[in-house]
Coordinates of C-alpha atoms and ligand atoms in Angstrom, one line a residue:
M1 CA 91.6 37.0 143.1
S2 CA 88.2 36.0 144.5
L3 CA 85.8 38.8 145.0
K4 CA 83.4 38.8 148.0
F5 CA 80.4 41.0 148.5
Y6 CA 77.5 41.3 150.9
N7 CA 74.4 40.2 149.2
T8 CA 71.1 41.7 150.5
L9 CA 69.2 38.7 149.2
T10 CA 71.1 36.1 151.2
K11 CA 72.2 38.5 154.0
E12 CA 75.7 37.0 153.7
K13 CA 79.1 38.0 152.3
E14 CA 79.5 35.7 149.3
E15 CA 82.0 34.9 146.7
F16 CA 81.1 36.6 143.4
V17 CA 80.6 34.1 140.6
P18 CA 79.4 35.7 137.4
I19 CA 76.6 34.3 135.3
H20 CA 78.6 34.7 132.2
E21 CA 82.3 34.0 132.5
G22 CA 84.5 37.1 132.7
E23 CA 81.6 39.4 132.4
V24 CA 79.5 41.4 134.8
R25 CA 76.1 42.7 134.0
M26 CA 75.2 45.5 136.4
Y27 CA 72.3 47.7 136.7
N28 CA 72.1 50.8 139.0
C29 CA 68.9 52.5 140.1
G30 CA 69.5 56.1 138.9
P31 CA 68.1 59.5 139.8
T32 CA 64.6 60.7 139.6
V33 CA 65.2 63.9 137.7
Y34 CA 62.8 66.4 139.4
N35 CA 65.5 68.5 141.0
Y36 CA 69.3 68.6 141.6
P37 CA 70.3 65.3 143.2
H38 CA 71.6 65.8 146.7
I39 CA 75.0 64.6 147.9
G40 CA 73.3 61.7 149.8
N41 CA 72.1 60.5 146.3
Y42 CA 75.7 60.6 145.2
R43 CA 76.7 58.2 147.8
A44 CA 74.7 55.6 145.8
Y45 CA 76.4 56.4 142.6
I46 CA 80.0 56.7 144.0
F47 CA 79.4 53.3 145.6
A48 CA 78.2 51.8 142.3
D49 CA 81.1 53.4 140.5
T50 CA 83.7 52.0 143.0
L51 CA 82.1 48.6 142.5
K52 CA 82.3 48.8 138.8
R53 CA 86.0 49.9 139.1
V54 CA 86.8 46.9 141.3
F55 CA 85.3 44.6 138.6
L56 CA 87.4 46.3 135.9
Y57 CA 90.5 46.2 138.1
N58 CA 90.0 42.4 138.5
G59 CA 89.9 42.0 134.7
Y60 CA 86.1 41.7 134.2
K61 CA 84.2 43.1 131.3
V62 CA 81.4 45.2 132.7
K63 CA 78.1 45.8 130.9
H64 CA 76.6 48.6 132.8
I65 CA 73.2 50.4 132.7
M66 CA 71.9 53.2 134.8
N67 CA 68.4 54.5 134.5
I68 CA 67.0 58.0 134.6
T69 CA 63.5 58.1 136.1
D70 CA 61.9 60.8 134.0
I71 CA 58.4 59.9 134.7
D72 CA 56.8 59.4 138.1
D73 CA 54.6 61.4 140.5
K74 CA 57.2 63.8 141.5
T75 CA 58.4 64.7 138.0
I76 CA 54.8 65.3 136.9
R77 CA 53.9 67.3 139.9
D78 CA 57.0 69.6 139.8
S79 CA 57.0 70.1 136.0
Q80 CA 53.5 71.3 136.2
Q81 CA 54.4 73.6 139.1
A82 CA 57.3 75.0 136.9
G83 CA 54.9 75.4 134.0
K84 CA 57.2 73.3 131.7
S85 CA 56.6 70.2 129.7
L86 CA 57.8 67.0 131.4
K87 CA 60.4 66.5 128.7
E88 CA 61.9 70.0 129.0
F89 CA 61.7 69.9 132.8
T90 CA 63.4 66.5 133.3
E91 CA 66.0 67.0 130.5
F92 CA 67.4 70.1 132.4
Y93 CA 68.0 68.0 135.6
T94 CA 69.3 65.1 133.7
E95 CA 72.0 67.3 132.2
E96 CA 72.9 68.7 135.6
F97 CA 73.2 65.1 136.8
Y98 CA 75.6 64.3 134.0
K99 CA 77.7 67.3 134.9
D100 CA 77.9 66.3 138.6
E101 CA 78.9 62.7 137.7
K102 CA 81.7 64.0 135.6
M103 CA 82.9 66.3 138.5
L104 CA 82.9 63.3 140.8
N105 CA 84.9 61.3 138.3
I106 CA 82.2 58.7 138.0
L107 CA 82.7 56.4 134.9
S108 CA 79.8 56.7 132.5
P109 CA 77.7 53.5 132.1
D110 CA 77.4 51.9 128.7
K111 CA 74.1 53.6 128.5
F112 CA 71.9 55.9 130.6
T113 CA 68.3 54.7 129.9
K114 CA 65.4 57.1 130.2
A115 CA 62.2 55.5 131.4
T116 CA 60.1 57.3 128.8
D117 CA 62.0 55.6 126.0
Y118 CA 60.9 52.2 127.3
I119 CA 57.1 52.4 127.5
D120 CA 56.6 49.6 124.9
E121 CA 58.8 47.3 126.9
M122 CA 57.0 48.0 130.1
V123 CA 53.6 47.4 128.4
E124 CA 54.9 44.1 127.1
I125 CA 55.9 42.9 130.6
I126 CA 52.6 44.0 132.1
K127 CA 50.6 42.3 129.4
K128 CA 52.5 39.1 130.1
L129 CA 51.6 39.4 133.8
L130 CA 47.9 40.0 132.9
T131 CA 47.9 36.9 130.7
N132 CA 49.5 34.8 133.5
G133 CA 46.8 36.0 135.9
I134 CA 49.4 37.6 138.2
A135 CA 48.2 41.2 137.5
Y136 CA 44.7 42.5 137.3
K137 CA 42.9 45.4 135.9
S138 CA 41.0 47.6 138.2
P139 CA 37.7 49.3 137.2
D140 CA 39.5 52.6 136.3
G141 CA 41.8 50.9 133.9
S142 CA 44.9 50.8 136.1
V143 CA 46.8 47.6 136.3
Y144 CA 48.0 46.1 139.7
F145 CA 50.3 43.3 140.7
D146 CA 48.7 40.7 142.9
I147 CA 51.4 40.1 145.5
K148 CA 49.7 37.0 146.8
K149 CA 50.4 35.3 143.5
F150 CA 54.2 35.6 143.9
K151 CA 55.1 33.1 146.6
N152 CA 58.6 34.6 147.2
Y153 CA 57.2 38.1 147.8
G154 CA 59.3 39.6 150.6
K155 CA 62.4 37.5 150.2
L156 CA 64.7 40.5 149.7
S157 CA 63.4 42.7 152.5
N158 CA 62.5 39.8 154.8
L159 CA 59.0 41.1 154.8
V160 CA 56.1 39.1 156.2
L161 CA 52.9 39.7 154.3
G162 CA 50.3 41.5 156.3
E163 CA 52.9 43.5 158.2
Q164 CA 53.8 45.6 155.2
K165 CA 52.9 49.3 155.5
E166 CA 50.4 50.3 153.0
N167 CA 51.4 52.8 150.4
A168 CA 55.0 52.5 151.8
S169 CA 56.6 53.9 148.6
G170 CA 54.3 56.8 148.2
R171 CA 54.5 56.0 144.6
I172 CA 51.4 53.8 144.1
K173 CA 48.0 54.9 142.9
K174 CA 46.3 56.9 145.6
D175 CA 42.8 55.5 145.3
E176 CA 43.0 52.4 147.6
Y177 CA 39.5 51.2 146.7
E178 CA 40.6 50.4 143.1
K179 CA 42.8 47.6 144.4
D180 CA 41.7 44.1 145.6
N181 CA 44.4 44.3 148.3
P182 CA 45.9 47.6 149.6
Q183 CA 49.3 46.0 149.5
D184 CA 49.3 45.4 145.7
F185 CA 51.3 47.9 143.7
A186 CA 50.5 49.7 140.4
L187 CA 52.1 48.5 137.2
W188 CA 50.1 50.9 135.1
K189 CA 48.3 53.9 136.2
A190 CA 45.2 54.9 134.2
W191 CA 45.2 58.6 133.3
D192 CA 43.5 61.1 135.6
K193 CA 43.3 64.8 135.4
E194 CA 46.2 65.4 137.7
D195 CA 48.4 63.9 135.1
G196 CA 47.5 66.7 132.6
D197 CA 49.2 66.0 129.3
V198 CA 51.4 63.2 130.5
F199 CA 50.1 60.0 129.2
W200 CA 50.7 57.3 126.6
E201 CA 48.0 55.7 124.5
T202 CA 48.8 52.0 124.6
S203 CA 47.1 48.6 124.4
L204 CA 46.6 48.8 128.1
G205 CA 44.7 52.1 127.7
K206 CA 45.6 55.7 128.2
G207 CA 48.0 56.1 131.2
R208 CA 51.5 55.9 132.4
P209 CA 53.8 53.3 134.0
G210 CA 54.2 52.7 137.7
W211 CA 57.7 53.4 139.0
H212 CA 58.8 49.8 139.7
I213 CA 58.1 48.4 136.3
E214 CA 60.4 51.0 134.7
C215 CA 63.6 49.4 136.1
S216 CA 62.5 45.8 135.3
A217 CA 61.8 46.8 131.7
M218 CA 65.1 48.8 131.2
S219 CA 67.3 46.2 132.8
I220 CA 65.9 43.2 131.1
K221 CA 65.9 45.0 127.7
N222 CA 69.5 45.9 127.9
L223 CA 71.1 43.3 130.1
G224 CA 68.9 40.3 129.6
E225 CA 66.5 38.4 131.9
Q226 CA 69.3 37.7 134.5
L227 CA 71.6 40.2 136.0
D228 CA 74.7 39.7 138.2
I229 CA 74.4 42.9 140.1
H230 CA 71.7 45.4 140.9
T231 CA 72.4 48.4 143.2
G232 CA 70.7 51.2 145.0
G233 CA 70.4 52.7 148.4
V234 CA 69.0 50.8 151.3
D235 CA 65.7 52.7 151.0
N236 CA 65.3 51.0 147.6
I237 CA 65.2 47.5 149.1
F238 CA 61.5 47.9 150.0
P239 CA 59.3 48.3 148.1
H240 CA 61.2 49.2 144.9
H241 CA 63.5 46.2 144.6
E242 CA 61.1 43.8 146.2
N243 CA 58.6 44.7 143.5
E244 CA 61.2 44.6 140.7
I245 CA 61.9 41.0 141.7
A246 CA 58.1 40.1 141.8
Q247 CA 57.4 41.6 138.4
S248 CA 60.5 40.4 136.6
E249 CA 60.6 36.8 138.0
S250 CA 56.9 36.4 137.4
A251 CA 57.3 37.5 133.8
T252 CA 60.5 35.5 132.9
G253 CA 60.2 32.5 135.3
K254 CA 64.0 33.0 136.1
Q255 CA 65.9 34.5 139.0
F256 CA 66.2 38.2 138.2
V257 CA 69.3 39.2 140.1
K258 CA 72.1 37.1 141.6
Y259 CA 73.7 39.8 143.9
W260 CA 71.7 42.7 145.3
M261 CA 73.9 45.4 146.8
H262 CA 72.8 48.4 148.7
N263 CA 74.6 51.4 150.2
E264 CA 73.7 52.8 153.6
W265 CA 72.5 56.2 154.2
M266 CA 74.2 59.6 154.4
L267 CA 72.7 61.2 157.5
V268 CA 72.7 64.9 158.7
D269 CA 72.2 65.3 162.4
Q270 CA 71.5 61.6 162.6
K271 CA 68.5 61.9 160.2
K272 CA 68.6 60.7 156.6
M273 CA 69.6 63.4 154.1
S274 CA 66.6 63.9 151.9
K275 CA 64.9 66.7 150.0
S276 CA 61.6 66.3 152.0
L277 CA 63.4 66.7 155.3
N278 CA 64.9 69.9 154.0
N279 CA 68.4 68.9 155.3
S280 CA 70.1 68.2 152.0
Y281 CA 73.0 69.8 150.1
I282 CA 73.7 69.6 146.5
L283 CA 77.2 69.4 144.8
K284 CA 77.0 73.1 144.0
D285 CA 77.0 73.9 147.7
V286 CA 80.3 71.9 148.0
I287 CA 81.8 73.8 145.1
D288 CA 80.6 77.1 146.5
R289 CA 82.6 76.4 149.7
N290 CA 85.6 76.0 147.4
I291 CA 85.8 72.3 148.1
N292 CA 86.8 70.1 145.2
P293 CA 84.0 67.5 144.4
I294 CA 86.7 64.8 144.4
S295 CA 87.2 65.6 148.2
F296 CA 83.6 64.5 148.7
R297 CA 84.4 61.3 146.9
F298 CA 87.5 60.8 149.0
W299 CA 85.6 61.4 152.2
L300 CA 83.0 58.8 151.3
L301 CA 85.7 56.3 150.5
M302 CA 87.0 56.7 154.1
A303 CA 83.9 54.7 155.2
N304 CA 82.6 51.4 154.0
Y305 CA 79.5 51.7 151.8
R306 CA 77.5 49.6 154.3
T307 CA 78.0 51.9 157.3
R308 CA 76.1 55.0 157.8
V309 CA 77.9 58.3 157.5
N310 CA 77.0 61.6 159.2
F311 CA 77.6 64.6 157.0
V312 CA 79.3 67.6 158.6
W313 CA 81.2 70.3 156.8
E314 CA 84.2 70.0 159.0
A315 CA 84.7 66.4 158.0
L316 CA 84.6 67.4 154.4
E317 CA 87.0 70.1 154.9
G318 CA 89.3 67.7 156.6
A319 CA 89.1 65.4 153.6
E320 CA 89.9 68.3 151.3
T321 CA 93.1 69.1 153.4
A322 CA 94.1 65.4 153.3
L323 CA 93.6 65.1 149.6
K324 CA 95.5 68.2 148.8
R325 CA 98.3 66.8 150.8
L326 CA 98.2 63.6 148.9
Y327 CA 98.3 65.6 145.6
K328 CA 101.3 67.6 146.8
L329 CA 103.1 64.5 147.8
Y330 CA 102.3 62.9 144.4
I331 CA 103.7 66.0 142.5
E332 CA 106.8 65.9 144.7
L333 CA 107.5 62.4 143.5
G334 CA 108.8 63.9 140.3
D335 CA 108.3 63.1 136.7
E336 CA 109.8 59.6 136.3
M337 CA 107.4 56.7 136.1
G338 CA 108.5 53.4 137.6
K339 CA 106.9 50.0 138.0
I340 CA 103.9 49.1 140.2
A341 CA 105.0 47.8 143.6
K342 CA 103.5 44.3 143.4
K343 CA 103.4 43.7 147.2
Y344 CA 101.2 46.8 147.6
Q345 CA 99.1 46.0 144.6
Q346 CA 98.4 42.6 145.9
K347 CA 97.2 44.0 149.2
F348 CA 95.2 46.7 147.6
K349 CA 93.4 44.2 145.4
E350 CA 92.7 42.0 148.3
Y351 CA 91.1 44.9 150.3
V352 CA 88.9 46.4 147.6
S353 CA 87.8 42.9 146.5
D354 CA 86.7 42.2 150.1
D355 CA 83.2 43.9 150.0
L356 CA 84.9 47.2 148.8
D357 CA 87.0 47.7 151.9
T358 CA 88.0 51.3 150.8
P359 CA 89.0 52.5 154.3
R360 CA 91.7 49.8 154.5
A361 CA 92.7 50.6 150.8
L362 CA 93.2 54.3 151.7
S363 CA 95.3 53.6 154.8
L364 CA 97.4 51.4 152.5
L365 CA 97.8 54.3 150.2
W366 CA 99.2 56.4 153.0
D367 CA 101.5 53.6 154.0
L368 CA 102.8 53.5 150.5
V369 CA 103.4 57.3 150.3
K370 CA 105.5 57.1 153.5
D371 CA 107.3 53.8 152.7
E372 CA 111.1 54.7 152.3
N373 CA 111.8 51.3 150.6
V374 CA 109.8 52.1 147.5
S375 CA 111.3 54.5 145.0
N376 CA 109.5 57.7 144.0
A377 CA 109.0 56.5 140.5
D378 CA 107.5 53.2 141.7
K379 CA 105.3 55.0 144.1
K380 CA 104.0 57.1 141.3
A381 CA 103.1 54.1 139.2
T382 CA 101.5 52.3 142.2
I383 CA 99.4 55.3 143.1
L384 CA 98.1 55.6 139.5
D385 CA 97.3 51.9 139.7
F386 CA 95.3 52.3 142.9
D387 CA 93.5 55.3 141.4
K388 CA 91.9 53.1 138.8
V389 CA 89.6 52.1 141.7
L390 CA 89.7 55.1 143.9
G391 CA 89.1 57.6 141.1
L392 CA 90.8 60.5 142.9
G393 CA 92.1 62.1 139.7
F394 CA 95.9 61.6 140.2
D395 CA 96.2 61.1 136.4
K396 CA 94.7 64.6 135.9
I397 CA 97.1 66.4 138.3
K398 CA 99.9 65.3 136.0
M399 CA 98.2 66.8 133.0
A400 CA 97.6 70.0 134.8
E401 CA 101.3 70.3 135.8
K402 CA 102.3 69.7 132.2
V403 CA 100.3 72.6 130.6
E404 CA 102.6 74.7 128.4
I405 CA 101.7 78.4 128.5
P406 CA 101.9 79.9 125.1
E407 CA 104.4 82.8 124.6
D408 CA 101.8 85.5 123.9
I409 CA 100.0 84.6 127.2
K410 CA 103.3 84.8 129.0
K411 CA 103.9 88.2 127.5
L412 CA 100.5 89.5 128.6
G413 CA 101.4 88.1 132.1
D414 CA 104.6 90.2 132.1
E415 CA 102.8 93.3 130.9
R416 CA 100.3 92.9 133.7
E417 CA 103.1 92.4 136.2
S418 CA 104.6 95.8 135.1
A419 CA 101.2 97.5 135.3
R420 CA 100.8 96.1 138.8
K421 CA 104.3 97.3 139.8
N422 CA 103.4 100.7 138.5
K423 CA 100.2 100.6 140.5
D424 CA 98.1 101.0 137.2
W425 CA 95.3 98.9 138.6
K426 CA 93.0 99.6 135.7
K427 CA 95.4 98.3 133.2
S428 CA 96.4 95.4 135.4
D429 CA 92.7 94.4 135.7
E430 CA 92.1 94.7 132.0
L431 CA 95.1 92.4 131.3
R432 CA 93.8 89.9 133.8
D433 CA 90.4 89.8 132.0
K434 CA 92.1 89.5 128.6
I435 CA 94.2 86.6 129.8
F436 CA 91.0 85.0 131.2
S437 CA 89.1 85.5 128.0
L438 CA 91.9 83.6 126.2
G439 CA 91.4 80.6 128.5
Y440 CA 94.1 81.2 131.2
K441 CA 94.0 82.4 134.8
I442 CA 96.7 84.5 136.6
E443 CA 97.3 84.2 140.3
D444 CA 99.4 86.6 142.3
K445 CA 102.0 84.8 144.4
D446 CA 104.6 86.1 146.9
G447 CA 107.1 88.1 144.8
G448 CA 105.5 87.1 141.4
Y449 CA 102.6 85.4 139.6
E450 CA 101.6 82.1 138.2
I451 CA 99.6 81.4 135.0
G452 CA 97.5 78.3 134.6
K453 CA 94.7 76.9 132.4
I454 CA 91.2 77.8 133.5
Ligands
AMP1 P1 66.0 58.9 144.1 O1 66.4 59.9 143.1 O2 65.2 59.4 145.2 O3 65.3 57.6 143.4 O4 67.4 58.3 144.8 C1 68.5 58.0 144.1 C2 69.4 57.1 144.9 O5 69.9 57.8 146.0 C3 68.7 55.8 145.4 O6 69.6 54.7 145.2 C4 68.6 56.1 146.9 O7 68.5 54.9 147.6 C5 69.8 56.9 147.2 N1 69.7 57.8 148.3 C6 68.7 58.7 148.6 N2 69.0 59.3 149.7 C7 70.1 58.9 150.2 C8 70.9 59.1 151.5 N3 70.5 60.0 152.3 N4 72.0 58.4 151.6 C9 72.4 57.5 150.7 N5 71.7 57.2 149.6 C10 70.6 57.8 149.4
ZN2 ZN1 65.1 51.2 140.1

């Protein structure tokens, strides 16, 4: 099956041809770990995960790296405000990010790379750029990339030099007069007192890396000088990805990335969800409303990754209801596992391989569930097959249904039921707590109770 994706570089939907046969080298720009990622950020990671799953579904081997930006202006600023070391501060949010990823059923990359583990590699690239005369050192010791020296600057974002907004990223050295041209961006930032104890002593001097060089160094080190796929949200196109291209291609002399792919924004009241606009929610807000994180994933899959989505709670609640219905229908299919319905599988593959047309793939899933010509057992096998791409956790429902409750727990459940019938609420509560402490939960139902694993 041929795969087609929209490539931001060529502004066209193109057939995917890997650089190395049968293999995809993919890099995702990951989170800046200065706070809990908001659910808009998770749109970027769920999109990248769906893409990876489509490659796996089509039989590709995927070499996959995602970075953790644990050094930049924001991580320094907020760790100082919190009175914590940069490491302690960023490690906390990195762990929180990993937990969220698990709850969203996002497949782990081969490696999460932390920027602070790649300082040597960054220095090496910067030195190459200095030697080639593409980068220059300013009087304070910072190093800048001279964008005039890279003839293709702007090819990704269709930028015309001169029209570029200065300081557009907010992540370049603040002192404009250090630079020959205000549009040049920092590769290395010489230490100043605002950085406190965050610095590296390197052959470039005492300082820290610029944001953009981090991703070039981590991707090249782990995936080689040429990548098949590089992803991020549309706000990464300029300046971050434009600058990654400039640095990497100037250092290696090769095309850095073949297919650049970007997800559109998640909006709130028609404005981009972002921490700075104070309109963001985190995954815990979703859970606190008793909504399964997977329902959020399901809701996102209802739209193509290249269309904007407007976040409202009612929509998410609607997705939760629909997903619960699907789970129930799946359980009602029974225990027998049949064969994948080939006709459905063919269509499903066609849809998801067409620039990740997940809305169409989901409507096919509903068609399948309703199709009276497919046996229950075959439906079950086909749903599990689709779920390799959708990641809605159908495989886990089965496991949950199969949990065997040990005899001693069942006995405690019966004792609690008698206490409840005798209106001995104290004893009943104590037994509920005991059951909980042993790893099980008890729920009262009409005319009885049910025990399940926590
Ligand atoms: P950051 O941690 O700010 O570097 O962002 C992490 C990822 O989330 C990047 O790929 C961003 O492009 C993406 N992103 C940030 N805000 C949104 C949003 N509102 N909708 C979709 N993607 C976003
Ligand atoms: Zn990046």
